[in-house]
XYZ file of C-alpha atoms in Angstrom:
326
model
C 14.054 -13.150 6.824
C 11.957 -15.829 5.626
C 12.392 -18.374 2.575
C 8.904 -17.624 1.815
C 9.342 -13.559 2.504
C 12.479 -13.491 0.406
C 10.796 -15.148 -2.776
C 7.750 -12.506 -2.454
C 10.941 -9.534 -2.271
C 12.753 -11.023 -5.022
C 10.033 -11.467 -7.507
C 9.004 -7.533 -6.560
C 12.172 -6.437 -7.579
C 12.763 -8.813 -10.862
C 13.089 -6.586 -13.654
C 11.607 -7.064 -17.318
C 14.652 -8.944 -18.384
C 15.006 -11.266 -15.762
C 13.518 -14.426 -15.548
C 11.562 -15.109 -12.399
C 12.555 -18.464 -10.182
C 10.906 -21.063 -11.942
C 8.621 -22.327 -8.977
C 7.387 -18.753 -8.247
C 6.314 -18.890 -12.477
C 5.178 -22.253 -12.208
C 2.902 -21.159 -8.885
C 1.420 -18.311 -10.712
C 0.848 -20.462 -13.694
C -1.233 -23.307 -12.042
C -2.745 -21.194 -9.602
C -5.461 -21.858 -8.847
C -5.951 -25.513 -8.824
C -7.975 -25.762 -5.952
C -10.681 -24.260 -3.645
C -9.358 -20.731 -1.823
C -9.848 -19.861 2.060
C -11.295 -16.173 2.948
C -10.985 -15.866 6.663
C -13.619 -13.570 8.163
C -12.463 -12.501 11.354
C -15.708 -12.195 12.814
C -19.117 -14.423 14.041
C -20.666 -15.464 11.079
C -23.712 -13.344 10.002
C -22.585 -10.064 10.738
C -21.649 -7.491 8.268
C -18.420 -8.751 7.488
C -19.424 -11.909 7.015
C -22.344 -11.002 4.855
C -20.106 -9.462 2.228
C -17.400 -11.609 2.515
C -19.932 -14.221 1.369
C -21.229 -11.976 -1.243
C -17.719 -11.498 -2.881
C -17.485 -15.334 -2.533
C -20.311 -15.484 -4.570
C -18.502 -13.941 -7.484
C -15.240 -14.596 -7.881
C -15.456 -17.995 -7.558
C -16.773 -18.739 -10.910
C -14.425 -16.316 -12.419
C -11.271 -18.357 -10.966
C -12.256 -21.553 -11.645
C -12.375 -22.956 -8.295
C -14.601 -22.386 -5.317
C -13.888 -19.831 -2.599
C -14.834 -21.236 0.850
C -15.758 -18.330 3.913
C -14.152 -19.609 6.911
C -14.944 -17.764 10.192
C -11.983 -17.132 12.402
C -13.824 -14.885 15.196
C -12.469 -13.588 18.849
C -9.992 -10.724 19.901
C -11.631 -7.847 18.087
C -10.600 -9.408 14.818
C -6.852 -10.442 15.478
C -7.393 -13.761 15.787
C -8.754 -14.664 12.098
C -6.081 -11.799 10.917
C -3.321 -14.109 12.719
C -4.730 -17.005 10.951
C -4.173 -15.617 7.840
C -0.660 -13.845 8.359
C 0.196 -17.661 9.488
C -1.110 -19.477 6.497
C 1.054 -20.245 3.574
C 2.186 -17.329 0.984
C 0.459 -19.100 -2.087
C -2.493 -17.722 -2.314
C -5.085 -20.022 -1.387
C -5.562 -18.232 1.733
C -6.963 -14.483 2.094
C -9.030 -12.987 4.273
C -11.880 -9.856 4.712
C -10.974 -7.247 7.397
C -12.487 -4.502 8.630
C -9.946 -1.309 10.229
C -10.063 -2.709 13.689
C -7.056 -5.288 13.695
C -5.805 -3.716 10.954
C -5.590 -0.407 12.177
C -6.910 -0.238 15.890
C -6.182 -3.177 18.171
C -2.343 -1.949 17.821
C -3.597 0.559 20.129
C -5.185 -1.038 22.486
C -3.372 -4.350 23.052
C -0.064 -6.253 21.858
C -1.413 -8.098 17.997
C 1.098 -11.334 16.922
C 1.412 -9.689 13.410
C 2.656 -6.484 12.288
C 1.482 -4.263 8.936
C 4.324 -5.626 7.620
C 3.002 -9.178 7.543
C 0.422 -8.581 5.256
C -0.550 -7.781 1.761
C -3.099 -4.936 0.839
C -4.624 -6.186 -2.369
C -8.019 -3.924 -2.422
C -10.482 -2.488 -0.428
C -14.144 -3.570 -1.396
C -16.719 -1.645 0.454
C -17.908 1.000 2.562
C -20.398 0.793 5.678
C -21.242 3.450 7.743
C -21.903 3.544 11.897
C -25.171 4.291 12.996
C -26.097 5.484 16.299
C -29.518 3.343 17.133
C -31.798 2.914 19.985
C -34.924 0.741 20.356
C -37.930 1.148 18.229
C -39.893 2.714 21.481
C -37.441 4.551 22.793
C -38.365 7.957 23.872
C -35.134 9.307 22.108
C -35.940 10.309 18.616
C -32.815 12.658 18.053
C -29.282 12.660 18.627
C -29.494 15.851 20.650
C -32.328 14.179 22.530
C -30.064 11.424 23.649
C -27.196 13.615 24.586
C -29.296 15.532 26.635
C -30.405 12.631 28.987
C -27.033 11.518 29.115
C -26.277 14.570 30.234
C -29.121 14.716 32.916
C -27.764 11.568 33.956
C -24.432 10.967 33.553
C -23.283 6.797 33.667
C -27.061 5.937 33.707
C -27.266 4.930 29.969
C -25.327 1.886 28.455
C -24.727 1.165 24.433
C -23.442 -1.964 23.160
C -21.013 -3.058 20.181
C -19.788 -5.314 17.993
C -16.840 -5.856 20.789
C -14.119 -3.954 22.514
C -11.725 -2.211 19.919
C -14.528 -2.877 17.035
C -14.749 0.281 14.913
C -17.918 1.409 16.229
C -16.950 0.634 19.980
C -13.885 3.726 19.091
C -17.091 5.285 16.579
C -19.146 5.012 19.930
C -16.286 6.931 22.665
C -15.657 9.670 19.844
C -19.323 10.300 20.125
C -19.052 10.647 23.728
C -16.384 12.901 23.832
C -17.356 15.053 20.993
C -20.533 15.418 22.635
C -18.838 15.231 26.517
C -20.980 12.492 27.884
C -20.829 9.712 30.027
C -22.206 6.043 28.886
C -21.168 2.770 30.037
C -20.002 0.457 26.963
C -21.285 -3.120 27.312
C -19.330 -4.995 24.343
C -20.913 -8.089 22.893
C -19.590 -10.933 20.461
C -20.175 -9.285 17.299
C -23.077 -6.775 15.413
C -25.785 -9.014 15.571
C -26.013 -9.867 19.657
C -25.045 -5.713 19.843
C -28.228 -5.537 17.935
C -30.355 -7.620 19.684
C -29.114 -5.987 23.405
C -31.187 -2.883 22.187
C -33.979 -5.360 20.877
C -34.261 -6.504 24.246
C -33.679 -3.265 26.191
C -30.251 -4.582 27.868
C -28.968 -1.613 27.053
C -30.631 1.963 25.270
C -28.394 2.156 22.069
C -25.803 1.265 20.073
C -22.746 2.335 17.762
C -22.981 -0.434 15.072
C -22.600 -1.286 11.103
C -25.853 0.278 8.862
C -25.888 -3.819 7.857
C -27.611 -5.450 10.731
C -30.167 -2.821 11.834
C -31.583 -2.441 8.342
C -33.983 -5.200 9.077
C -34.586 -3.818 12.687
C -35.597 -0.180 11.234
C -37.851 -2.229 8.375
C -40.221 -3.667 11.184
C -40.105 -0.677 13.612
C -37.861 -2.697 16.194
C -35.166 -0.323 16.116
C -34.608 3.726 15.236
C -31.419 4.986 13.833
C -30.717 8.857 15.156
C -28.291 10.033 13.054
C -25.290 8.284 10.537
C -21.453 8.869 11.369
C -20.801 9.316 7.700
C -19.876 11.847 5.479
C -23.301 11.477 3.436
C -26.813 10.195 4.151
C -27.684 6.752 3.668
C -29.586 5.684 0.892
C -31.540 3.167 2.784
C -32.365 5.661 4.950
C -32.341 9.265 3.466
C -34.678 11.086 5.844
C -31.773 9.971 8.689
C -29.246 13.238 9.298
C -25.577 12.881 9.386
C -23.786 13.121 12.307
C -22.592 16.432 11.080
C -26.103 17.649 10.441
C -26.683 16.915 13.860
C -23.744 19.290 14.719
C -21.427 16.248 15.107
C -19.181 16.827 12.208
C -16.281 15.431 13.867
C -18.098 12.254 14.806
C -17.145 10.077 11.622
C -16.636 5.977 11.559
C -17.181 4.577 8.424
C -15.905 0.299 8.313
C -13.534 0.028 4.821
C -13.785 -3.456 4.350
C -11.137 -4.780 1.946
C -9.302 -8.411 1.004
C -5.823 -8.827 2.633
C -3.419 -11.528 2.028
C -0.212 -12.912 3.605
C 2.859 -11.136 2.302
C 4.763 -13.568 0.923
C 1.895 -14.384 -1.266
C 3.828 -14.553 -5.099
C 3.235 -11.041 -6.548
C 1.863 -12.436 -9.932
C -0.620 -14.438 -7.710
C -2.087 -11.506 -5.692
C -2.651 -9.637 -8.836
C -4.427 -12.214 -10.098
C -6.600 -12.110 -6.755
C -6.901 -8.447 -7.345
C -7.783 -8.373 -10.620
C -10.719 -10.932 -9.922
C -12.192 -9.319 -6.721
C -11.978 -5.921 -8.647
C -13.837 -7.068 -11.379
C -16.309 -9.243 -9.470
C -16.852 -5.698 -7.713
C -18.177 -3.728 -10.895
C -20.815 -6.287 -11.656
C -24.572 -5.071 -11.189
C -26.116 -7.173 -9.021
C -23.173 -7.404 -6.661
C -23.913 -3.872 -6.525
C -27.359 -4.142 -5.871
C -26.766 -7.000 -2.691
C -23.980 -4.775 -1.323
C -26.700 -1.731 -1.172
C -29.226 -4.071 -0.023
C -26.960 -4.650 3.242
C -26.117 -0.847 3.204
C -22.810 -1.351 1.727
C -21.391 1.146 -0.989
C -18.907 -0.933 -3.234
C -15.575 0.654 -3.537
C -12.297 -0.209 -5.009
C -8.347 0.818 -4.118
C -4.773 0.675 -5.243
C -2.810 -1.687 -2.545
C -1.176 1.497 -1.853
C -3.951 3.382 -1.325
C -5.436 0.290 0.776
C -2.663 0.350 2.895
C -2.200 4.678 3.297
C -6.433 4.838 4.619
C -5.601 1.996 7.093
C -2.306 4.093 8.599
C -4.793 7.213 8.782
C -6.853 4.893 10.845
C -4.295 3.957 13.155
C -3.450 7.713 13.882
C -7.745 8.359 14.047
C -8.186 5.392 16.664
C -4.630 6.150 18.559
C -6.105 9.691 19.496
C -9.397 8.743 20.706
C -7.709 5.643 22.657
C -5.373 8.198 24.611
C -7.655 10.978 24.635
C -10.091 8.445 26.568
C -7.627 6.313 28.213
C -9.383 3.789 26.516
C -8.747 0.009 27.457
C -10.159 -3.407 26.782
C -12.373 -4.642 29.035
C-alpha cells in the first residue's frame, strides 16, 4: 500500500475524537491555493468536453481559483482516466468521465487502473444515445432502418464516438435486439462520428443527443428514435426506443467528476460540495439542456453502484456479441 493510499484510509477511518495528521488538516485547510486540472478523456468539443467546460465555468469562481479543462483523449477514454489515477492525491487534479473506461473498457481490453484507484465524488449529468441518419436519408423510422438491414444484411455501416464508447455497445445492443447485421466504422470521438453521416461515409450513427442537436436544427441530420427511458425535450415529437418496440435498447452517458483515491477525504468533499452546488444553479441548467444534457446529482456511493451496473450491462452485450476492439 501506498504512503499516499494509506493517509486517504486513515483519515476515512479517524473518528470524532481523534485528531487528523496535521499535513492531511493543513492540506484541506489551504486547499485550494492554486488553479485545478479536470482531465476530459476525450477530443475536445465533444459532449464531454462541452460540459466539462460548462462545470468549469462554475465552480471556479466558487473555489477561488481557476479550473483549467485539459484534454487527455485516445483508448476509448483510458488514457485521460490513467492520467488522472496517476496524478497526485491532493486534489488539484480531477477529471469528467463518461461509463466507458469506467465501466466498459474492463471488458473489452486490459485498463492500467482498477475501480479501486479512483474516487466517485458525483455524477453531474445525463445524455441520452440517439440513433441518427443523414438529413436525406430515405429512412425516416427505426423500423424502416431495420428493415433494410434486414434486406441486406452487412450492407449498411454506422459510426461512433470510438470502439468501446457507450454508444458503440448502445449501437451492437441495437443490433441484436433488433437481429441485424451492420458494420461499425469507429471514429475519434462524437463530432467526426457526426460528420461520417454528414458526408454519407456511412448511413447512421449511435451517438450523444449533444452533437447532432445542431445537425437536426439545419435539416443535416434526422434522429429515428432515443435509447432513453423518456423523450427528449429538444426533440419531443422523436419516440423512444421503447416506443419503437425497442424497450430493451437503453444507453444513456452518466457523466460524473472522479478523482484519484488518495485524494484527502476533507478535500474531495470540498470538491463535491462545490460541483453539487455549481449544479443547482439556473443557467447551468439552462446550457446543460441547451446541449441536451439533464443535470443530475449522486451520493459517491450511488456514483460508484450505477457504474458496477454498467459493467455487468456492457459485459453481456460484449460476450453476447463476441465483441472486440478493432
Amino acid at each position: 500500500m501506498t504512503p499516499l493510499r494509506f493517509t486517504a484510509l486513515a483519515v476515512a477511518a479517524t473518528v470524532a475524537t481523534t485528531a487528523l495528521p496535521v499535513h492531511t488538516a493543513q492540506a484541506a485547510d489551504t486547499w485550494p491555493s492554486r488553479p485545478i486540472r479536470l482531465v476530459v478523456p476525450y477530443a475536445a468539443g465533444g459532449p464531454t468536453d462541452v460540459i466539462a467546460r460548462l462545470i468549469a465555468q462554475k465552480i471556479g469562481p466558487s473555489l477561488g481559483q481557476a479550473v483549467v479543462v485539459e484534454n487527455k483523449p485516445g483508448a476509448g477514454g483510458t488514457i485521460g482516466v490513467d492520467n488522472m489515477v496517476r496524478a497526485a492525491g491532493d486534489g488539484y487534479t480531477i477529471a469528467l468521465a463518461a461509463p466507458g473506461p469506467l465501466a466498459g473498457m474492463q471488458t473489452l481490453m486490459k485498463v492500467p487502473y482498477s475501480l479501486d484507484d479512483i474516487q466517485y465524488l458525483t455524477l453531474v449529468a445525463r445524455i441520452p444515445a440517439v440513433i441518427a441518419v443523414n438529413g436525406k436519408s430515405p429512412y425516416t423510422s427505426l423500423n424502416d432502418l431495420v428493415t433494410a438491414a434486414k434486406a441486406k444484411p452487412d450492407a449498411l455501416n454506422y459510426s461512433s464516438a470510438g470502439a468501446g464508447t457507450t454508444p458503440h455497445i448502445g449501437a451492437e445492443l441495437f443490433k441484436q435486439e433488433a437481429g441485424i447485421r451492420i458494420t461499425h466504422v469507429p471514429y475519434k470521438g462524437a463530432a467526426p462520428a457526426v460528420t461520417a453521416v454528414l458526408s454519407n461515409e456511412v448511413q447512421m450513427t449511435m451517438v450523444d443527443l449533444t452533437p447532432v442537436l445542431p445537425q437536426v436544427a439545419t435539416g443535416g441530420m434526422r434522429v429515428l428514435a432515443i435509447a432513453g427511458k423518456q423523450r427528449a425535450a429538444q426533440l419531443p415529437d422523436v419516440p423512444t426506443t421503447a416506443e419503437a418496440g425497442m424497450p430493451n435498447v437503453l444507453m444513456d452517458t452518466n457523466y460524473g467528476i472522479i478523482a484519484p483515491v488518495s485524494t484527502p477525504p476533507e478535500v474531495a468533499t470540498k470538491l463535491r460540495n462545490a460541483i453539487v452546488a455549481a449544479l443547482q444553479d439556473p443557467e447551468l441548467k439552462q446550457s446543460f439542456a441547451k446541449q441536451g444534457a439533464d443535470v443530475q446529482t449522486s451520493t459517491p456511493a450511488e456514483y460508484r453502484a450505477l457504474m458496477k451496473q454498467e459493467n455487468a450491462k456492457w459485459q453481456k452485450v460484449v460476450t453476447r456479441g463476441n465483441i472486440t476492439l478493432e
